[in-house]
PDB file of C-alpha atoms in Angstrom:
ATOM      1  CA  UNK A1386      86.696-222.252  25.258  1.00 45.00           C
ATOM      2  CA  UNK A1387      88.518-225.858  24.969  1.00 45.00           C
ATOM      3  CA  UNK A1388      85.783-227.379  26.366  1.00 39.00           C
ATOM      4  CA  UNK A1389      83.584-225.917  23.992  1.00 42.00           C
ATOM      5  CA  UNK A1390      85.720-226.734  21.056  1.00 42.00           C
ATOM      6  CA  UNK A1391      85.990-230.154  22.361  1.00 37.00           C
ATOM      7  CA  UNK A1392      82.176-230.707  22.766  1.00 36.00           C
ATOM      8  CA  UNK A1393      81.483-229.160  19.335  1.00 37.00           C
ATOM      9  CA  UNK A1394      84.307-231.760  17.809  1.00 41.00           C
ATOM     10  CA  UNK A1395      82.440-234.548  19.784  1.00 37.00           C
ATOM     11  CA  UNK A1396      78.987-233.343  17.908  1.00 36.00           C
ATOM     12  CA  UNK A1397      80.933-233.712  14.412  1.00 36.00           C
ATOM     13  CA  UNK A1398      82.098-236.897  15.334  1.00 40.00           C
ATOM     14  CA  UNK A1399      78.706-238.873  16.422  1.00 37.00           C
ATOM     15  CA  UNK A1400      77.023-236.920  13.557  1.00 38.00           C
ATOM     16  CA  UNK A1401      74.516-234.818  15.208  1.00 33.00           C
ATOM     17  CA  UNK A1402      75.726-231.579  14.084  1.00 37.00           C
ATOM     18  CA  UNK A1403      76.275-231.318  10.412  1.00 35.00           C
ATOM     19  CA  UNK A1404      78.261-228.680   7.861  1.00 33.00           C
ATOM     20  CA  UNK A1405      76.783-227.479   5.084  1.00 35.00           C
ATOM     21  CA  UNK A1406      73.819-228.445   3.004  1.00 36.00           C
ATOM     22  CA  UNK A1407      74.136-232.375   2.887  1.00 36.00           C
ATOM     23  CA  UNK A1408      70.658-233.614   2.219  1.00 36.00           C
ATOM     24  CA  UNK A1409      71.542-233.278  -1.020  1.00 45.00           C
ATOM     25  CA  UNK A1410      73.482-236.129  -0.718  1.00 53.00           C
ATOM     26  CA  UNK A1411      73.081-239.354  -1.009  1.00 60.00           C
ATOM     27  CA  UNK A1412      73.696-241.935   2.125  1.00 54.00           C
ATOM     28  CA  UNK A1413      74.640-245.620   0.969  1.00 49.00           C
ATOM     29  CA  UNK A1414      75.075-248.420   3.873  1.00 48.00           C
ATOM     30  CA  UNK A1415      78.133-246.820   5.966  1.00 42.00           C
ATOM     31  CA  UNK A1416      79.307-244.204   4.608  1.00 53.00           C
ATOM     32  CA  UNK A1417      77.618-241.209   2.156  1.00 83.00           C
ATOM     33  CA  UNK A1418      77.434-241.076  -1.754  1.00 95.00           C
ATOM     34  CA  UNK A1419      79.235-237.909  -2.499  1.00 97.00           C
ATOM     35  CA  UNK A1420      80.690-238.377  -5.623  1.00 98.00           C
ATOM     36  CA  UNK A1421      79.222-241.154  -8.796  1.00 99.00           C
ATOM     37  CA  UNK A1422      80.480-242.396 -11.889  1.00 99.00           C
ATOM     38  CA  UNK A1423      78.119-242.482 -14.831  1.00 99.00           C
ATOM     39  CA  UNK A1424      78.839-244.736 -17.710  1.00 98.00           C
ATOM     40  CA  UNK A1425      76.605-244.030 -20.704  1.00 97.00           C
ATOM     41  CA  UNK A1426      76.052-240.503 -19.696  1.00 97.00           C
ATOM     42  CA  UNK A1427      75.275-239.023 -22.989  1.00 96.00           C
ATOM     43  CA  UNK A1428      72.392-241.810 -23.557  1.00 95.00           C
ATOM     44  CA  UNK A1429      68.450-240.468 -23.251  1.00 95.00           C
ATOM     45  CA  UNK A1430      68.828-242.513 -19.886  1.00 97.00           C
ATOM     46  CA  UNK A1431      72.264-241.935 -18.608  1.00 97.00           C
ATOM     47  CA  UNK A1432      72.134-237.952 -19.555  1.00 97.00           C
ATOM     48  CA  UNK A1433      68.894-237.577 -16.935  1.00 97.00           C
ATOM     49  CA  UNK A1434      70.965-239.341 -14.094  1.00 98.00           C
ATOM     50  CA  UNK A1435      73.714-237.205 -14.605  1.00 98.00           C
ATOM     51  CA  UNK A1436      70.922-234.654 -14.110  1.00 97.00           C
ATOM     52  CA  UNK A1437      69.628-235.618 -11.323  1.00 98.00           C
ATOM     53  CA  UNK A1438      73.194-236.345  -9.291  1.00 98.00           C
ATOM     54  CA  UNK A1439      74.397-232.713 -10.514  1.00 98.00           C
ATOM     55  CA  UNK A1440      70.532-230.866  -9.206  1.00 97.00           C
ATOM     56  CA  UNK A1441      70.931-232.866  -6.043  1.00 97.00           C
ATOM     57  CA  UNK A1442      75.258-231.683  -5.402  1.00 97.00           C
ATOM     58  CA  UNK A1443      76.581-234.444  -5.989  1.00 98.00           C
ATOM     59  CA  UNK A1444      79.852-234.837  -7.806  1.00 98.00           C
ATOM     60  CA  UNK A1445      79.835-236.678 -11.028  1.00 99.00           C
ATOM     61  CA  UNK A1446      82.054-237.867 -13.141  1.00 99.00           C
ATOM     62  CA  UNK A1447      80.977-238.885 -16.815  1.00 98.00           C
ATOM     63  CA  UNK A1448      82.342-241.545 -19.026  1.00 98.00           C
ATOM     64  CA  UNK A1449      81.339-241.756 -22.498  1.00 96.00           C
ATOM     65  CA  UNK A1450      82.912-241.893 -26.071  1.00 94.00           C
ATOM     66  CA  UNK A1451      82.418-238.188 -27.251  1.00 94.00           C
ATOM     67  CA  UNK A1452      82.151-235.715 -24.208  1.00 95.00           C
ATOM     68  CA  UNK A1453      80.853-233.474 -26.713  1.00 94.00           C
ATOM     69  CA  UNK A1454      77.386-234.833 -26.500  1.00 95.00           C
ATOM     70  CA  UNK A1455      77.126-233.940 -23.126  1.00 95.00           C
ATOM     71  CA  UNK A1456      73.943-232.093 -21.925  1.00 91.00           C
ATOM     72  CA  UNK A1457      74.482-227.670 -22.047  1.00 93.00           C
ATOM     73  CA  UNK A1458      72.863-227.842 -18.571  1.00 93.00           C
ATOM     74  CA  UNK A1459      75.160-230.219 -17.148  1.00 96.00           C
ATOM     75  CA  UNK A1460      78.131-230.066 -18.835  1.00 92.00           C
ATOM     76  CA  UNK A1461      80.467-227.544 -16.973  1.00 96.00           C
ATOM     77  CA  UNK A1462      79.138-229.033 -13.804  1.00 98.00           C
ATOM     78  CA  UNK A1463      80.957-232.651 -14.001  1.00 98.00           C
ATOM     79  CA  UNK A1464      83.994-234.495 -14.758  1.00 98.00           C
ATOM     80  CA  UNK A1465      83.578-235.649 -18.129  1.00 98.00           C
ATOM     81  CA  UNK A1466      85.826-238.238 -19.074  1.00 98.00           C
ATOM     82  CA  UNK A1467      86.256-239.606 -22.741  1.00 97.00           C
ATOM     83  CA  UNK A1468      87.019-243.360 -22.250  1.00 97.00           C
ATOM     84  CA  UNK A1469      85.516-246.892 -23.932  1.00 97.00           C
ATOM     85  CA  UNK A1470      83.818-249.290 -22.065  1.00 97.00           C
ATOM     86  CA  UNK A1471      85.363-252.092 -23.646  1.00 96.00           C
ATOM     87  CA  UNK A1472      88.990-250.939 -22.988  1.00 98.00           C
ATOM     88  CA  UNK A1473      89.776-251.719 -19.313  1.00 98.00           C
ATOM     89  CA  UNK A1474      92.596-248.769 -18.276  1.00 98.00           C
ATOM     90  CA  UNK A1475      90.294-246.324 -19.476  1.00 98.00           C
ATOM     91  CA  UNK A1476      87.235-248.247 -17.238  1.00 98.00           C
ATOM     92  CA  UNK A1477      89.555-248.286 -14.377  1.00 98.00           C
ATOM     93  CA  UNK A1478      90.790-244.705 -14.459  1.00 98.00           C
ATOM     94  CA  UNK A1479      87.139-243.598 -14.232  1.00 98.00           C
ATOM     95  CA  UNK A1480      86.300-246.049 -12.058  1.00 99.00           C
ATOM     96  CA  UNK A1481      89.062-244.716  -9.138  1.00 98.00           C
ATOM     97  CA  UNK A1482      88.110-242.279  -6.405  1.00 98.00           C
ATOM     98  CA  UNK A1483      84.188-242.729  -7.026  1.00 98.00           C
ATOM     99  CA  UNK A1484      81.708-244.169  -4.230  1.00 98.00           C
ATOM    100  CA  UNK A1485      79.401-245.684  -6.816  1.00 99.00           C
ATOM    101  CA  UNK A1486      78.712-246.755 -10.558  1.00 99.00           C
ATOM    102  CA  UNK A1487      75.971-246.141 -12.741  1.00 99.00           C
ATOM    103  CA  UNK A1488      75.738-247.972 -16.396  1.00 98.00           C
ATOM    104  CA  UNK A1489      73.622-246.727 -18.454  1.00 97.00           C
ATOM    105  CA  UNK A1490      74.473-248.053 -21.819  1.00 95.00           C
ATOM    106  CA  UNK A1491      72.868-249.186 -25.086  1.00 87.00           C
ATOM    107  CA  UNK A1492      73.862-252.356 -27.161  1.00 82.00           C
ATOM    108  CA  UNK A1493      75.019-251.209 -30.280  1.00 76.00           C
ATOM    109  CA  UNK A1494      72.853-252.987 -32.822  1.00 71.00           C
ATOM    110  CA  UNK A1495      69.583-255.277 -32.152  1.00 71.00           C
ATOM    111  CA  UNK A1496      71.760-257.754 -34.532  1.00 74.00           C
ATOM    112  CA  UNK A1497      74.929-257.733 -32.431  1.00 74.00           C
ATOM    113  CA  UNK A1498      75.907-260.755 -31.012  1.00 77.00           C
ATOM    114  CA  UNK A1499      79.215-259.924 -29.706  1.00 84.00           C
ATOM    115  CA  UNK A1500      77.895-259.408 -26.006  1.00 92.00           C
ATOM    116  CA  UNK A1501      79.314-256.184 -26.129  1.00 90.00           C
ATOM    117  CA  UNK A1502      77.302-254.684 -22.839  1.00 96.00           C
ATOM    118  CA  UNK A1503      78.568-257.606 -20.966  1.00 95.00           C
ATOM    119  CA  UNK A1504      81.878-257.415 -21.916  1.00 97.00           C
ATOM    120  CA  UNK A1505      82.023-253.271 -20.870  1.00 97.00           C
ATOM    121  CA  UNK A1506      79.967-254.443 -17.499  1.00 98.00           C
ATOM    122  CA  UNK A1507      82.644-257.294 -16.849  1.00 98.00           C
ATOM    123  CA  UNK A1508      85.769-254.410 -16.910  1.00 98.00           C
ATOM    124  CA  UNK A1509      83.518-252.019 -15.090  1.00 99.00           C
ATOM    125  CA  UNK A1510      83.278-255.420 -12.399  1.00 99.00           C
ATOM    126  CA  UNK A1511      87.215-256.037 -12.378  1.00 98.00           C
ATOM    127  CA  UNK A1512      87.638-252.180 -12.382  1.00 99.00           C
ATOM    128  CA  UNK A1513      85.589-251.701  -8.980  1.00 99.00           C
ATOM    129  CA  UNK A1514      87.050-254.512  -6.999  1.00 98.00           C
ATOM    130  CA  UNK A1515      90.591-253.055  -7.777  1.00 98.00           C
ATOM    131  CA  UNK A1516      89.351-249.327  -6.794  1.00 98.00           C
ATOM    132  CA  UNK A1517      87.532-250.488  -3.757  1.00 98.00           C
ATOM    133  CA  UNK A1518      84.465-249.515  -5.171  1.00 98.00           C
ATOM    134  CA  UNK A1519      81.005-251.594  -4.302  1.00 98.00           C
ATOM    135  CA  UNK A1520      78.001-250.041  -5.190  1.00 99.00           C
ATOM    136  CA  UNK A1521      76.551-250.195  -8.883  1.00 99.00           C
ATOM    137  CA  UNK A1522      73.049-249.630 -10.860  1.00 99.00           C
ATOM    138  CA  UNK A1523      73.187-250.897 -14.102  1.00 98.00           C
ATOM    139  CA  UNK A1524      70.236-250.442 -16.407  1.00 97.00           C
ATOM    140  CA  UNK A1525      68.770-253.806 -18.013  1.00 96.00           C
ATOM    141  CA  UNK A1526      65.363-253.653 -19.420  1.00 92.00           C
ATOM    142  CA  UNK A1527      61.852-255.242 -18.274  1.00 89.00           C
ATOM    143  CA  UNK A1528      62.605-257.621 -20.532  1.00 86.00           C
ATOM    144  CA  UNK A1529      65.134-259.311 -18.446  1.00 87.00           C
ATOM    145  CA  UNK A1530      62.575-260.205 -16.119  1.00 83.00           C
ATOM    146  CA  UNK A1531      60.164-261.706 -18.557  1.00 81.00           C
ATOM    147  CA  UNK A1532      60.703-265.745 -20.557  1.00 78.00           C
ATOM    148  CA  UNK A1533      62.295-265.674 -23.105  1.00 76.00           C
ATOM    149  CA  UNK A1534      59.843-267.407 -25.004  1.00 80.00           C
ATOM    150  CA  UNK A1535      57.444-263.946 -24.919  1.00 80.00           C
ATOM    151  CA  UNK A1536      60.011-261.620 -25.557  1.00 81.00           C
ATOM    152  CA  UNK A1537      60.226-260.198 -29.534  1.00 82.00           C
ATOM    153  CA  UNK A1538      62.709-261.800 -31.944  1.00 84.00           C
ATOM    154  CA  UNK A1539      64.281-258.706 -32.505  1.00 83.00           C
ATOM    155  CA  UNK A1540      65.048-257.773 -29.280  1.00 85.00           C
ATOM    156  CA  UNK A1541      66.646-261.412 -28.438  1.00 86.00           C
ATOM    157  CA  UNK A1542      70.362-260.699 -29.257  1.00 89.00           C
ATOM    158  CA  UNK A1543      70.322-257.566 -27.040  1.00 90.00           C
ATOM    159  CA  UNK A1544      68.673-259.288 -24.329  1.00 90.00           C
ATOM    160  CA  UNK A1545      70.663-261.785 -23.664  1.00 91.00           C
ATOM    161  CA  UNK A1546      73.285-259.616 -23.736  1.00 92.00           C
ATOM    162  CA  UNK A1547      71.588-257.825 -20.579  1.00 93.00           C
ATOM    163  CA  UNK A1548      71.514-261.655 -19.468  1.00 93.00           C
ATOM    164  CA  UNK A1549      74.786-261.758 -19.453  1.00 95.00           C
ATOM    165  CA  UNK A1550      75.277-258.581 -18.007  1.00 96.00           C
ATOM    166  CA  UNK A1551      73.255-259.608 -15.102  1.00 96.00           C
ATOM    167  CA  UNK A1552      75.092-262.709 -14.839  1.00 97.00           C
ATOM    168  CA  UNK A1553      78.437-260.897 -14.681  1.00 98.00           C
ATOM    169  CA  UNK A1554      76.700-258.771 -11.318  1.00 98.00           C
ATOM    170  CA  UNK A1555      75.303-261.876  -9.978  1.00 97.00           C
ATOM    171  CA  UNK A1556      78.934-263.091  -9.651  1.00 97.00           C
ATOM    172  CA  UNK A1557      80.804-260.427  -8.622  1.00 96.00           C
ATOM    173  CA  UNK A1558      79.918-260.111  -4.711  1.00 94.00           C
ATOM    174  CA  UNK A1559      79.296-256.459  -5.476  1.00 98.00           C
ATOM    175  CA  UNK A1560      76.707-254.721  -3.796  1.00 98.00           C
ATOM    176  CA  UNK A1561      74.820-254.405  -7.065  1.00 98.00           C
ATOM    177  CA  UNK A1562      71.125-252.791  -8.176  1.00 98.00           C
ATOM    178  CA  UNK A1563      70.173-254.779 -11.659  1.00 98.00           C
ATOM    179  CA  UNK A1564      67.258-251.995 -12.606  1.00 97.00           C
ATOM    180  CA  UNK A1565      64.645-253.383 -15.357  1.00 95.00           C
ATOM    181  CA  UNK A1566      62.180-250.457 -16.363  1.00 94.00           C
ATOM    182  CA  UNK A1567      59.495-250.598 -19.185  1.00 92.00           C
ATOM    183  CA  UNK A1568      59.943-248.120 -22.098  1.00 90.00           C
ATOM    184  CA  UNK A1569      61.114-244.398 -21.630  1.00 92.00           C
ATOM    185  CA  UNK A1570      58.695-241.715 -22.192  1.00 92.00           C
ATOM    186  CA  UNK A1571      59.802-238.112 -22.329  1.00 93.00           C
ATOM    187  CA  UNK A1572      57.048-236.283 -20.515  1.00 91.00           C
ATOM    188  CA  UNK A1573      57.202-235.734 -16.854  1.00 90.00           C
ATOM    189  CA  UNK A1574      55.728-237.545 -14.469  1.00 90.00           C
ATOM    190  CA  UNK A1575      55.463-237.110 -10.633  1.00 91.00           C
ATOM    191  CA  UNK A1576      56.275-240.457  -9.101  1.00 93.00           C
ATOM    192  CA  UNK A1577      57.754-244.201  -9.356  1.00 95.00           C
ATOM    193  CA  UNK A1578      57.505-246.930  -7.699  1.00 94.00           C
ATOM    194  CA  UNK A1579      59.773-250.015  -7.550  1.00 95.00           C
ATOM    195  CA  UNK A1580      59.571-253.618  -6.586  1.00 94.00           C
ATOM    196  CA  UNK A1581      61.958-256.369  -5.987  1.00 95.00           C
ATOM    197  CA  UNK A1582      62.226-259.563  -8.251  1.00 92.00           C
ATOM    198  CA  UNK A1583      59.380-258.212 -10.741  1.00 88.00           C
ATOM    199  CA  UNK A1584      57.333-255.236 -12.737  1.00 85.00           C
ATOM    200  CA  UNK A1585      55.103-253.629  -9.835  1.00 85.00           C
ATOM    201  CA  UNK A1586      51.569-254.050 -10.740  1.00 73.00           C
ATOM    202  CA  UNK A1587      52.098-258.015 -11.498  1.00 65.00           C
ATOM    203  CA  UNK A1588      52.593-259.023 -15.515  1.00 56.00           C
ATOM    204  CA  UNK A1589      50.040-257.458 -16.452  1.00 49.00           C
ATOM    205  CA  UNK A1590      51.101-253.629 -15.778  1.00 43.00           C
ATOM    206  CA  UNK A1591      48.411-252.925 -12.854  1.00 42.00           C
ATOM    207  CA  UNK A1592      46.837-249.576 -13.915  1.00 44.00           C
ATOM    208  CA  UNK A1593      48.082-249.263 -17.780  1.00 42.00           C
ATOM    209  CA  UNK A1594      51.643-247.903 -16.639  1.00 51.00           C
ATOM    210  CA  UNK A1595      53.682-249.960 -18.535  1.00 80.00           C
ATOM    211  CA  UNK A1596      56.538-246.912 -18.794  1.00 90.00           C
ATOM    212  CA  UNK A1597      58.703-244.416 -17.075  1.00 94.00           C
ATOM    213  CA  UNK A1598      59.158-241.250 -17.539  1.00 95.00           C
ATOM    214  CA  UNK A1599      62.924-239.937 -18.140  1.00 96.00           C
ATOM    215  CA  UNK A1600      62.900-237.372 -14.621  1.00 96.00           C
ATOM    216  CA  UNK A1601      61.380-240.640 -12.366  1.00 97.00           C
ATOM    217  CA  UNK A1602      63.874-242.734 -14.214  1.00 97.00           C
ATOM    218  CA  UNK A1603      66.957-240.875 -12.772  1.00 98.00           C
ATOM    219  CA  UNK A1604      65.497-240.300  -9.284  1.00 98.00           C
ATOM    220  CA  UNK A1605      65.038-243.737  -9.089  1.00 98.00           C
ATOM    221  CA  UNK A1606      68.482-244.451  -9.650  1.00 98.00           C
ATOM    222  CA  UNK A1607      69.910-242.044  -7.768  1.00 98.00           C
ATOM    223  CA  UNK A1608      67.768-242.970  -4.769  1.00 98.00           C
ATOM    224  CA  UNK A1609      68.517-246.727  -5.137  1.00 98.00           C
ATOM    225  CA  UNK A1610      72.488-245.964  -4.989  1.00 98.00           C
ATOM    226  CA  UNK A1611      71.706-245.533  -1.338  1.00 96.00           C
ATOM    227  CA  UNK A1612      68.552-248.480  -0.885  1.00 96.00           C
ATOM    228  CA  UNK A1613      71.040-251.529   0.806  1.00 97.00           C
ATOM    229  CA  UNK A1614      67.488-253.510   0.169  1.00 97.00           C
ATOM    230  CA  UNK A1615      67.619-252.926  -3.590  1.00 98.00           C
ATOM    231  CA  UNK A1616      71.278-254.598  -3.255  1.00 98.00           C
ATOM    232  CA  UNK A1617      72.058-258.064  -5.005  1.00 98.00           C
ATOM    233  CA  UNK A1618      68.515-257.822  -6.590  1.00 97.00           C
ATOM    234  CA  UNK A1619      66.662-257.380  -9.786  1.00 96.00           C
ATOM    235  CA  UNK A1620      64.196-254.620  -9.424  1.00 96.00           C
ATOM    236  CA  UNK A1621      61.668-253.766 -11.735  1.00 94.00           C
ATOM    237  CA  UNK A1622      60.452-249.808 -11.703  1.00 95.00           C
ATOM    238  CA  UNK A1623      57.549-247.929 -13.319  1.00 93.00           C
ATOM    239  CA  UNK A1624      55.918-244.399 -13.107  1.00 92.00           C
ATOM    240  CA  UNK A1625      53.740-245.075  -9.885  1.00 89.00           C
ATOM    241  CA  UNK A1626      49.723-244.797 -10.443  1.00 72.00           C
ATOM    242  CA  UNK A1627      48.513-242.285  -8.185  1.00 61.00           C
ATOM    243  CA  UNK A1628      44.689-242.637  -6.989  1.00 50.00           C
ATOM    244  CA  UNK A1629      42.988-239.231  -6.596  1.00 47.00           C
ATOM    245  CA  UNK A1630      39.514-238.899  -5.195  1.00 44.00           C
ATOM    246  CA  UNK A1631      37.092-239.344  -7.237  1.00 42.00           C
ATOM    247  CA  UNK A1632      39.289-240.536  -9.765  1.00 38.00           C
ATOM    248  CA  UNK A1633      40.529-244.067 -10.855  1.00 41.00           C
ATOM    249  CA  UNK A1634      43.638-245.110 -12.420  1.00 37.00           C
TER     250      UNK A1634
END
């Protein structure tokens, strides 16, 4: 019997015999992804990743303004914590005990100028080097990845905001995932597909999928929270054109 005991400990150990469901969660580098911090979580973006983590078991904890706004479906199921990105005690509180960050936010006017993302990503930065915390996703837009010569007037002040937001990663030795999707669409859709340093498909948007769909959207970041080859990059994701027979994209 204490040999058994002993050789069933030894299985534990090396990780060939597992407890409990835990494909569910996700593995990142050396150790697993059990429980994530979403910033922005009430956002069309961030409210689908806290989907996702909570339909796959992980633990998440929310951070947003008003908790209230918090999806029905999800909203017994997490830690919601009422916080603001710009204050750094209340960053760092939610930042403590997680295994990795996902930002999600929104600048709050096309006219601001304050660099107000970058500011919230800079405490959410300090925040995970004090908690010992080093993987983060932070939503940018394709934009970022384009000159800034062809992006829209109106869209300049909050891009380079998400400029400086990706500068603030680039420097922080972080094992960081800056994610730059087209625009959000709200149907379903049944795959992505990601590439490093640029849009897949080339410029051009390879097969007329220049979105995402909201459900690929949060897969894709929960998936990349665990993708060490999606870390220190800029990686651009779309819904992923899927060739049938007889059919052509």
């Amino acid at each position: 019997m204490a040999f058994k005991h002993f050789f069933l400990c030894l299985l534990l150990c090396l990780g060939i015999l597992q407890i409990g469901n835990s494909s569910k969660l996700t593995k990142g580098g050396s150790h697993d992804i059990k429980k994530i911090l979403v910033i922005g979580a009430t956002g069309q973006a961030g409210s689908r990743m806290v989907k996702e983590a909570v339909d796959r078991g992980l633990q998440v904890r929310t951070f947003s303004r008003n908790t209230s706004k918090l999806s029905e479906d999800v909203k017994d199921k997490v830690e919601a914590v009422a916080g603001d990105i710009q204050n750094y005690d209340d960053v760092q509180k939610a930042v403590k005990g997680v295994d990795a960050v996902i930002v999600a936010i929104s600048p709050r006017s096309y006219e601001d100028t304050s660099k107000y993302m970058a500011k919230g990503v800079q405490n959410v930065v300090k925040a995970m080097k004090a908690e010992n915390v080093e993987i983060i996703n932070v939503l940018l837009s394709v934009f970022t990845i384009m000159p800034v010569e062809e992006i829209p007037p109106f869209f300049r002040n909050a891009i380079e905001d998400q400029h400086a937001m990706l500068e603030a990663l680039q420097k922080s030795d972080l094992k960081y995932i800056a994610s730059c999707p087209p625009n959000f669409i709200t149907t379903s859709f049944d795959a992505y597909e990601a590439k490093i340093g640029g849009m897949p498909g080339g410029r051009n948007f390879n097969g007329g999928v220049n979105v995402i769909s909201l459900n690929q959207l949060g897969k894709y970041f929960i998936d990349s929270l665990s993708e060490p080859r999606y870390y220190g990059k800029l990686v651009g994701v779309r819904n992923k054109v899927v060739h049938k027979q007889g059919v052509k994209a």
